[in-house]
Coordinates of C-alpha atoms and ligand atoms in Angstrom, one line a residue:
M1 CA 26.1 -18.4 -4.5
P2 CA 23.9 -15.7 -4.8
I3 CA 19.5 -16.1 -3.8
V4 CA 18.3 -15.2 -6.9
L5 CA 13.9 -15.0 -6.5
L6 CA 11.7 -14.9 -9.1
A7 CA 8.9 -12.5 -7.5
I8 CA 5.1 -12.6 -8.4
E9 CA 1.8 -10.3 -6.2
S10 CA -1.2 -10.5 -7.7
S11 CA -3.3 -9.7 -4.6
C12 CA -5.4 -6.8 -6.5
D13 CA -5.7 -5.6 -9.4
D14 CA -1.6 -5.1 -10.5
T15 CA 0.1 -8.4 -12.1
A16 CA 3.6 -7.9 -10.7
A17 CA 7.0 -9.4 -11.3
A18 CA 10.1 -8.4 -9.8
V19 CA 13.8 -10.8 -9.8
V20 CA 15.4 -9.8 -6.2
C21 CA 19.4 -11.5 -6.8
D22 CA 20.7 -11.1 -2.4
G23 CA 18.5 -8.2 -1.7
R24 CA 18.9 -6.5 -4.6
V25 CA 16.0 -5.4 -7.1
L26 CA 17.7 -6.4 -10.3
S27 CA 14.0 -5.6 -11.9
N28 CA 10.7 -5.0 -10.6
C29 CA 7.4 -5.2 -13.8
V30 CA 4.3 -4.8 -13.3
A31 CA 1.0 -4.8 -15.5
N32 CA -1.9 -2.3 -14.4
Q33 CA -5.9 -2.8 -15.4
E34 CA -6.6 0.2 -16.2
M35 CA -10.5 -1.2 -17.6
H36 CA -11.5 -0.8 -13.4
R37 CA -11.9 3.5 -13.5
Q38 CA -14.7 2.6 -15.7
Y39 CA -16.8 0.9 -12.8
G40 CA -15.1 3.0 -10.4
G41 CA -13.7 0.8 -8.1
V42 CA -12.1 -3.2 -8.7
V43 CA -13.9 -5.3 -10.0
P44 CA -12.9 -9.3 -8.2
E45 CA -14.1 -11.4 -11.5
V46 CA -12.3 -9.0 -13.8
A47 CA -9.0 -8.5 -12.3
S48 CA -8.6 -12.5 -12.1
R49 CA -9.3 -12.8 -15.5
A50 CA -6.6 -9.8 -16.5
H51 CA -3.6 -11.6 -14.1
Q52 CA -4.5 -14.4 -15.6
A53 CA -3.5 -12.7 -19.4
N54 CA -0.7 -10.9 -17.8
I55 CA 1.4 -12.9 -15.4
V56 CA 3.1 -15.0 -18.0
P57 CA 4.2 -11.5 -20.5
V58 CA 4.7 -9.6 -16.3
V59 CA 7.6 -12.7 -15.2
D60 CA 8.9 -12.5 -18.5
L61 CA 9.8 -8.9 -19.1
A62 CA 11.1 -9.6 -15.1
L63 CA 13.4 -12.4 -15.7
R64 CA 14.7 -10.8 -19.4
Q65 CA 14.6 -6.9 -17.4
A66 CA 17.1 -8.8 -14.9
G67 CA 19.2 -11.0 -17.3
I68 CA 18.0 -14.2 -15.4
A69 CA 17.4 -17.5 -17.2
T70 CA 15.0 -19.7 -15.6
S71 CA 17.8 -22.0 -15.0
D72 CA 19.6 -19.6 -12.9
L73 CA 16.3 -19.5 -10.1
S74 CA 17.2 -20.8 -6.2
A75 CA 13.2 -20.0 -5.2
I76 CA 9.6 -18.4 -6.3
A77 CA 8.4 -16.1 -4.0
F78 CA 5.2 -15.0 -4.1
T79 CA 2.2 -13.2 -2.7
R80 CA -0.2 -15.4 0.3
G81 CA -2.4 -13.1 1.4
P82 CA -4.6 -11.2 2.1
G83 CA -6.0 -9.9 -1.1
L84 CA -8.6 -11.1 -3.4
M85 CA -8.7 -14.4 -3.9
G86 CA -9.2 -15.3 -7.4
S87 CA -6.5 -13.1 -7.7
L88 CA -4.5 -14.5 -5.1
L89 CA -4.6 -18.1 -6.8
V90 CA -3.8 -16.5 -9.9
G91 CA -0.5 -15.8 -8.5
S92 CA 0.1 -18.8 -6.1
S93 CA -1.0 -21.4 -8.7
F94 CA 1.7 -19.7 -11.0
A95 CA 4.5 -19.2 -8.5
K96 CA 3.3 -23.4 -7.6
G97 CA 3.5 -25.1 -11.2
L98 CA 6.9 -23.1 -11.9
A99 CA 9.0 -24.2 -8.7
L100 CA 7.9 -27.7 -9.4
A101 CA 8.9 -27.5 -12.6
L102 CA 12.3 -26.1 -11.9
D103 CA 12.5 -27.8 -8.8
V104 CA 14.1 -25.2 -6.0
P105 CA 11.8 -23.9 -3.1
L106 CA 8.3 -21.9 -2.9
L107 CA 8.6 -18.8 -0.7
E108 CA 5.0 -17.5 1.1
V109 CA 4.8 -14.2 1.4
N110 CA 2.7 -11.8 4.2
H111 CA 1.6 -9.1 1.5
M112 CA 1.5 -6.8 4.6
Q113 CA 4.9 -7.2 5.7
A114 CA 6.0 -7.3 2.2
H115 CA 5.4 -3.6 2.0
V116 CA 6.7 -2.8 5.5
L117 CA 9.8 -4.7 4.3
A118 CA 10.1 -3.0 0.4
H119 CA 11.8 -0.1 3.2
F120 CA 15.1 -2.2 2.1
A121 CA 15.6 -2.1 -0.8
E122 CA 17.0 1.0 -1.1
E123 CA 19.2 3.0 1.1
P124 CA 18.8 4.7 3.4
H125 CA 17.3 1.9 5.5
P126 CA 15.7 2.5 8.7
P127 CA 17.6 0.9 11.9
F128 CA 15.3 -1.8 13.8
P129 CA 13.2 -0.7 15.6
F130 CA 11.0 1.3 13.6
L131 CA 7.5 2.1 13.3
C132 CA 5.7 2.1 9.4
L133 CA 2.3 3.7 8.6
T134 CA 1.5 1.4 6.0
V135 CA -1.6 3.3 4.2
S136 CA -3.4 1.9 0.9
G137 CA -6.5 1.4 -0.4
G138 CA -6.9 -2.2 1.3
H139 CA -5.1 -1.2 4.7
T140 CA -3.9 1.4 6.8
Q141 CA -1.8 0.1 10.3
I142 CA 0.9 0.7 12.2
I143 CA 3.3 -1.5 12.9
R144 CA 6.4 -1.8 15.0
V145 CA 9.3 -3.4 13.2
T146 CA 11.9 -5.1 15.1
D147 CA 13.1 -7.7 13.0
Y148 CA 13.0 -8.4 9.1
H149 CA 10.3 -11.3 10.7
Q150 CA 8.7 -9.8 13.8
Q151 CA 6.3 -6.8 12.9
E152 CA 3.6 -6.0 15.7
V153 CA 0.2 -4.4 15.0
L154 CA -0.3 -1.2 17.6
G155 CA -3.1 -0.1 15.8
E156 CA -5.2 -0.9 12.3
T157 CA -8.3 0.8 10.8
L158 CA -11.3 -0.5 12.6
D159 CA -13.7 0.1 8.7
D160 CA -11.9 1.9 6.0
A161 CA -8.8 2.2 4.7
A162 CA -7.7 5.5 4.8
G163 CA -6.9 5.2 0.3
E164 CA -10.4 4.1 0.8
A165 CA -11.4 7.2 2.6
F166 CA -9.9 9.1 -0.3
D167 CA -11.1 6.9 -3.1
K168 CA -14.7 7.3 -1.8
S169 CA -15.3 10.6 -1.1
G170 CA -13.6 11.8 -4.4
K171 CA -16.9 9.6 -5.8
L172 CA -18.8 12.2 -4.3
L173 CA -17.2 14.5 -5.7
G174 CA -17.9 12.8 -9.4
L175 CA -13.9 12.4 -10.0
G176 CA -12.7 9.0 -11.1
Y177 CA -11.2 5.9 -9.8
P178 CA -9.2 6.4 -8.1
A179 CA -9.3 9.4 -6.4
G180 CA -6.6 9.5 -4.5
P181 CA -4.5 11.3 -6.8
E182 CA -7.1 13.9 -8.7
I183 CA -7.7 14.9 -5.1
D184 CA -4.1 15.4 -3.8
R185 CA -3.7 17.6 -7.6
L186 CA -6.9 19.7 -7.4
A187 CA -6.0 19.7 -3.4
R188 CA -3.0 22.1 -4.6
E189 CA -5.4 25.2 -5.6
G190 CA -7.6 25.1 -2.5
K191 CA -8.1 25.9 1.0
P192 CA -9.2 22.8 3.8
V193 CA -12.1 25.7 4.7
F194 CA -14.4 22.9 5.6
P195 CA -14.1 21.7 8.7
F196 CA -15.3 17.6 8.9
P197 CA -15.8 16.0 11.8
E198 CA -12.4 13.9 13.1
P199 CA -13.7 10.2 15.1
A200 CA -13.8 9.9 18.3
I201 CA -11.0 6.9 18.3
E202 CA -9.4 5.9 21.4
G203 CA -5.7 4.7 20.8
L204 CA -3.6 3.9 17.9
N205 CA -6.8 2.6 16.0
F206 CA -8.1 4.0 13.6
S207 CA -11.9 5.1 11.7
Y208 CA -13.1 6.7 8.1
S209 CA -16.1 5.6 7.8
G210 CA -17.7 7.6 9.3
I211 CA -15.5 11.4 7.5
K212 CA -17.0 9.4 4.1
T213 CA -20.9 10.0 5.2
S214 CA -20.8 13.1 7.2
I215 CA -18.8 14.5 3.0
L216 CA -21.6 13.1 2.0
Y217 CA -24.5 15.0 4.5
F218 CA -22.7 18.1 4.2
L219 CA -22.2 18.6 0.6
R220 CA -26.3 17.2 0.5
A221 CA -27.2 20.6 2.2
R222 CA -24.8 22.9 0.4
Q223 CA -26.1 21.4 -2.6
K224 CA -29.7 22.0 -1.6
E225 CA -29.0 26.0 -1.1
N226 CA -26.8 25.9 -4.0
P227 CA -26.7 22.5 -7.4
Q228 CA -23.3 24.0 -8.7
F229 CA -21.4 23.5 -5.1
I230 CA -19.1 20.7 -5.7
E231 CA -18.4 22.5 -9.2
E232 CA -17.9 26.2 -7.4
N233 CA -15.9 24.6 -4.4
L234 CA -13.7 21.7 -5.7
A235 CA -10.2 22.8 -4.9
D236 CA -11.1 23.9 -1.3
L237 CA -13.2 20.4 -0.8
C238 CA -10.3 18.8 -1.9
A239 CA -8.1 20.3 0.2
S240 CA -11.0 19.6 2.9
I241 CA -11.2 16.5 2.8
Q242 CA -7.3 15.7 2.4
H243 CA -6.7 18.0 5.3
S244 CA -8.3 15.2 7.6
I245 CA -7.5 12.2 6.2
V246 CA -3.8 13.2 6.8
G247 CA -4.4 15.1 10.1
I248 CA -5.7 11.4 11.2
L249 CA -2.6 9.5 10.7
L250 CA -0.4 12.4 11.3
K251 CA -1.8 12.9 14.9
K252 CA -1.6 8.2 15.0
L253 CA 2.1 7.9 14.2
R254 CA 2.7 10.9 16.4
K255 CA 1.1 9.2 19.4
A256 CA 2.3 6.3 18.2
T257 CA 6.2 7.1 18.3
R258 CA 5.3 8.8 21.6
E259 CA 4.5 6.1 23.3
T260 CA 6.9 4.1 21.8
G261 CA 10.0 6.7 21.7
I262 CA 10.9 5.1 18.7
K263 CA 12.5 7.6 16.8
H264 CA 12.7 6.4 13.3
V265 CA 9.5 6.2 11.3
A266 CA 8.4 4.8 7.8
I267 CA 5.5 5.2 5.2
A268 CA 4.3 2.5 2.8
G269 CA 1.2 1.8 0.5
G270 CA -0.4 3.5 -1.5
V271 CA -1.4 6.2 0.2
S272 CA 2.3 7.3 0.8
A273 CA 2.5 9.1 -2.6
N274 CA 0.0 12.3 -1.1
S275 CA 2.1 15.2 -1.1
A276 CA 0.2 16.4 2.1
L277 CA 1.1 12.6 3.9
R278 CA 4.7 13.0 2.8
E279 CA 5.0 17.2 3.7
G280 CA 3.5 16.2 7.2
L281 CA 5.7 13.5 7.6
Q282 CA 9.1 15.9 7.0
E283 CA 7.1 18.7 9.4
L284 CA 6.4 16.1 12.0
G285 CA 10.1 14.7 12.4
L286 CA 11.3 17.9 12.3
K287 CA 9.1 19.0 15.1
E288 CA 9.5 15.7 16.9
G289 CA 13.4 15.0 16.4
L290 CA 12.3 11.9 14.0
T291 CA 14.2 10.3 11.6
T292 CA 11.8 10.0 9.0
Y293 CA 11.8 7.4 5.8
I294 CA 9.2 7.6 2.9
P295 CA 10.2 4.7 -0.4
R296 CA 10.3 5.5 -3.8
F297 CA 6.3 5.8 -5.4
E298 CA 7.5 2.4 -7.5
Y299 CA 7.7 0.5 -4.4
C300 CA 4.7 2.1 -2.6
T301 CA 2.6 1.1 -4.1
D302 CA 1.7 -2.3 -5.1
N303 CA 4.9 -4.0 -5.9
A304 CA 6.8 -7.6 -6.6
A305 CA 9.8 -5.8 -5.3
M306 CA 8.8 -6.5 -1.9
I307 CA 7.7 -10.2 -2.7
G308 CA 10.8 -10.6 -3.4
I309 CA 13.1 -8.7 -0.6
A310 CA 10.3 -10.3 2.0
G311 CA 11.0 -14.2 0.5
Y312 CA 14.6 -13.1 0.6
Y313 CA 14.8 -12.8 4.1
Q314 CA 12.3 -15.8 4.4
Y315 CA 15.3 -17.7 2.6
L316 CA 18.4 -17.1 4.9
R317 CA 15.7 -18.3 7.7
G318 CA 14.6 -21.5 5.5
E319 CA 10.8 -20.8 5.7
F320 CA 9.8 -22.4 3.2
A321 CA 6.2 -23.1 2.2
E322 CA 4.5 -26.4 1.2
H323 CA 2.9 -27.4 -2.4
D324 CA -0.5 -27.5 -0.2
V325 CA -0.6 -24.3 1.4
A326 CA -3.7 -22.6 -0.1
P327 CA -4.0 -18.0 0.0
Y328 CA -5.7 -16.1 2.0
A329 CA -8.1 -13.3 1.8
R330 CA -7.7 -12.0 5.0
Ligands
KG4_401 O1 -0.9 0.7 -2.9 P1 -2.3 0.2 -2.9 O2 -1.4 1.7 -4.7 O3 -3.0 -0.3 -3.8 C1 -3.7 -1.1 -2.9 O4 -5.2 -0.3 -2.3 O5 -2.9 -1.9 -1.8 O6 -2.5 2.1 -3.1 C2 -4.1 2.4 -3.7 C3 -4.3 3.7 -3.0 C4 -5.9 3.8 -3.7 O7 -6.6 4.6 -2.7 C5 -5.0 5.7 -4.2 O8 -6.0 7.1 -4.5 C6 -4.3 6.0 -3.0 O9 -4.0 5.4 -2.6 N1 -3.7 7.0 -3.4 C7 -3.7 8.5 -3.4 C8 -2.5 8.6 -4.0 N2 -2.1 7.8 -5.0 C9 -3.0 6.8 -4.8 N3 -4.4 8.8 -2.2 C10 -3.5 10.1 -2.3 N4 -3.0 10.4 -2.7 C11 -1.9 10.0 -4.0 N5 -1.2 11.2 -4.0
ZN402 ZN1 -0.9 -3.2 -1.0

């Protein structure tokens, strides 16, 4: 009998559902919540309400695209955390209700571990052990992955995430939310001529709140002399910001590969869509003799396929959840 999972992801602002059969993705659907753009960030209350409205249509679409009936399902996998509590509650309550109605088991999945396991949605996937840099609007971590269920955090951010640094810096430049993709696009026309100081953080941890502050002070000083400074230097500012943020990521990743001796390196999360990071990782791979893995964009950002993949390996190990399992924000 094939193992057919319906997976639900609702940790932040995207409502996502996927069907995964024997670890293979049959469908991967997502309803984006564009309304947060006007607020300059994700508004938790608005996000939960939109999940509530989107979840049934998205699940329905995922089942139809996969050609799967609810009676074919072996189990329901859902994101337990970390994420926004109101958002997580919508997905987990839906998953529990459906599992109860269909009398199938529940699988509770950790969102961060699932980002890493998204690499198993496609071939070729990295062999164990490998390192994964997970970078998004909410997380920045270097993980040592030794098995489907064994992930060790070697380093992580002590304050802001890398995606947050992109978004907050972009806001200072007057760009819309999320600013990461816009900075990436504008940076192609500019040069990294403005040096922003690198935080002195030992080991494999990161700190990104300082960059935002130094950009703020830098812009204030320059705008005093020239009120048009941002407009006249937008591309160079974007290139400089991107150069700083990505430079730190790559430096720590290189340190991690040297310290662990691990030669297979992957990236995951929304920021892995960044062209400078992708190119930088490939260059690093050539220089240091590493094999690098960059997933397709739909598996980089928040998606339910990754929850289904993680759920599949938990299913094989018989790791099912009780119905009183509660979401966790952190
Ligand atoms: O993984 P994701 O879709 O959602 C979570 O935060 O979990 O990541 C979103 C983040 C945002 O901060 C966005 O600005 C950033 O990924 N991002 C980018 C790019 N595309 C998305 N940052 C830099 N360059 C990009 N091309
Ligand atoms: Zn995420």
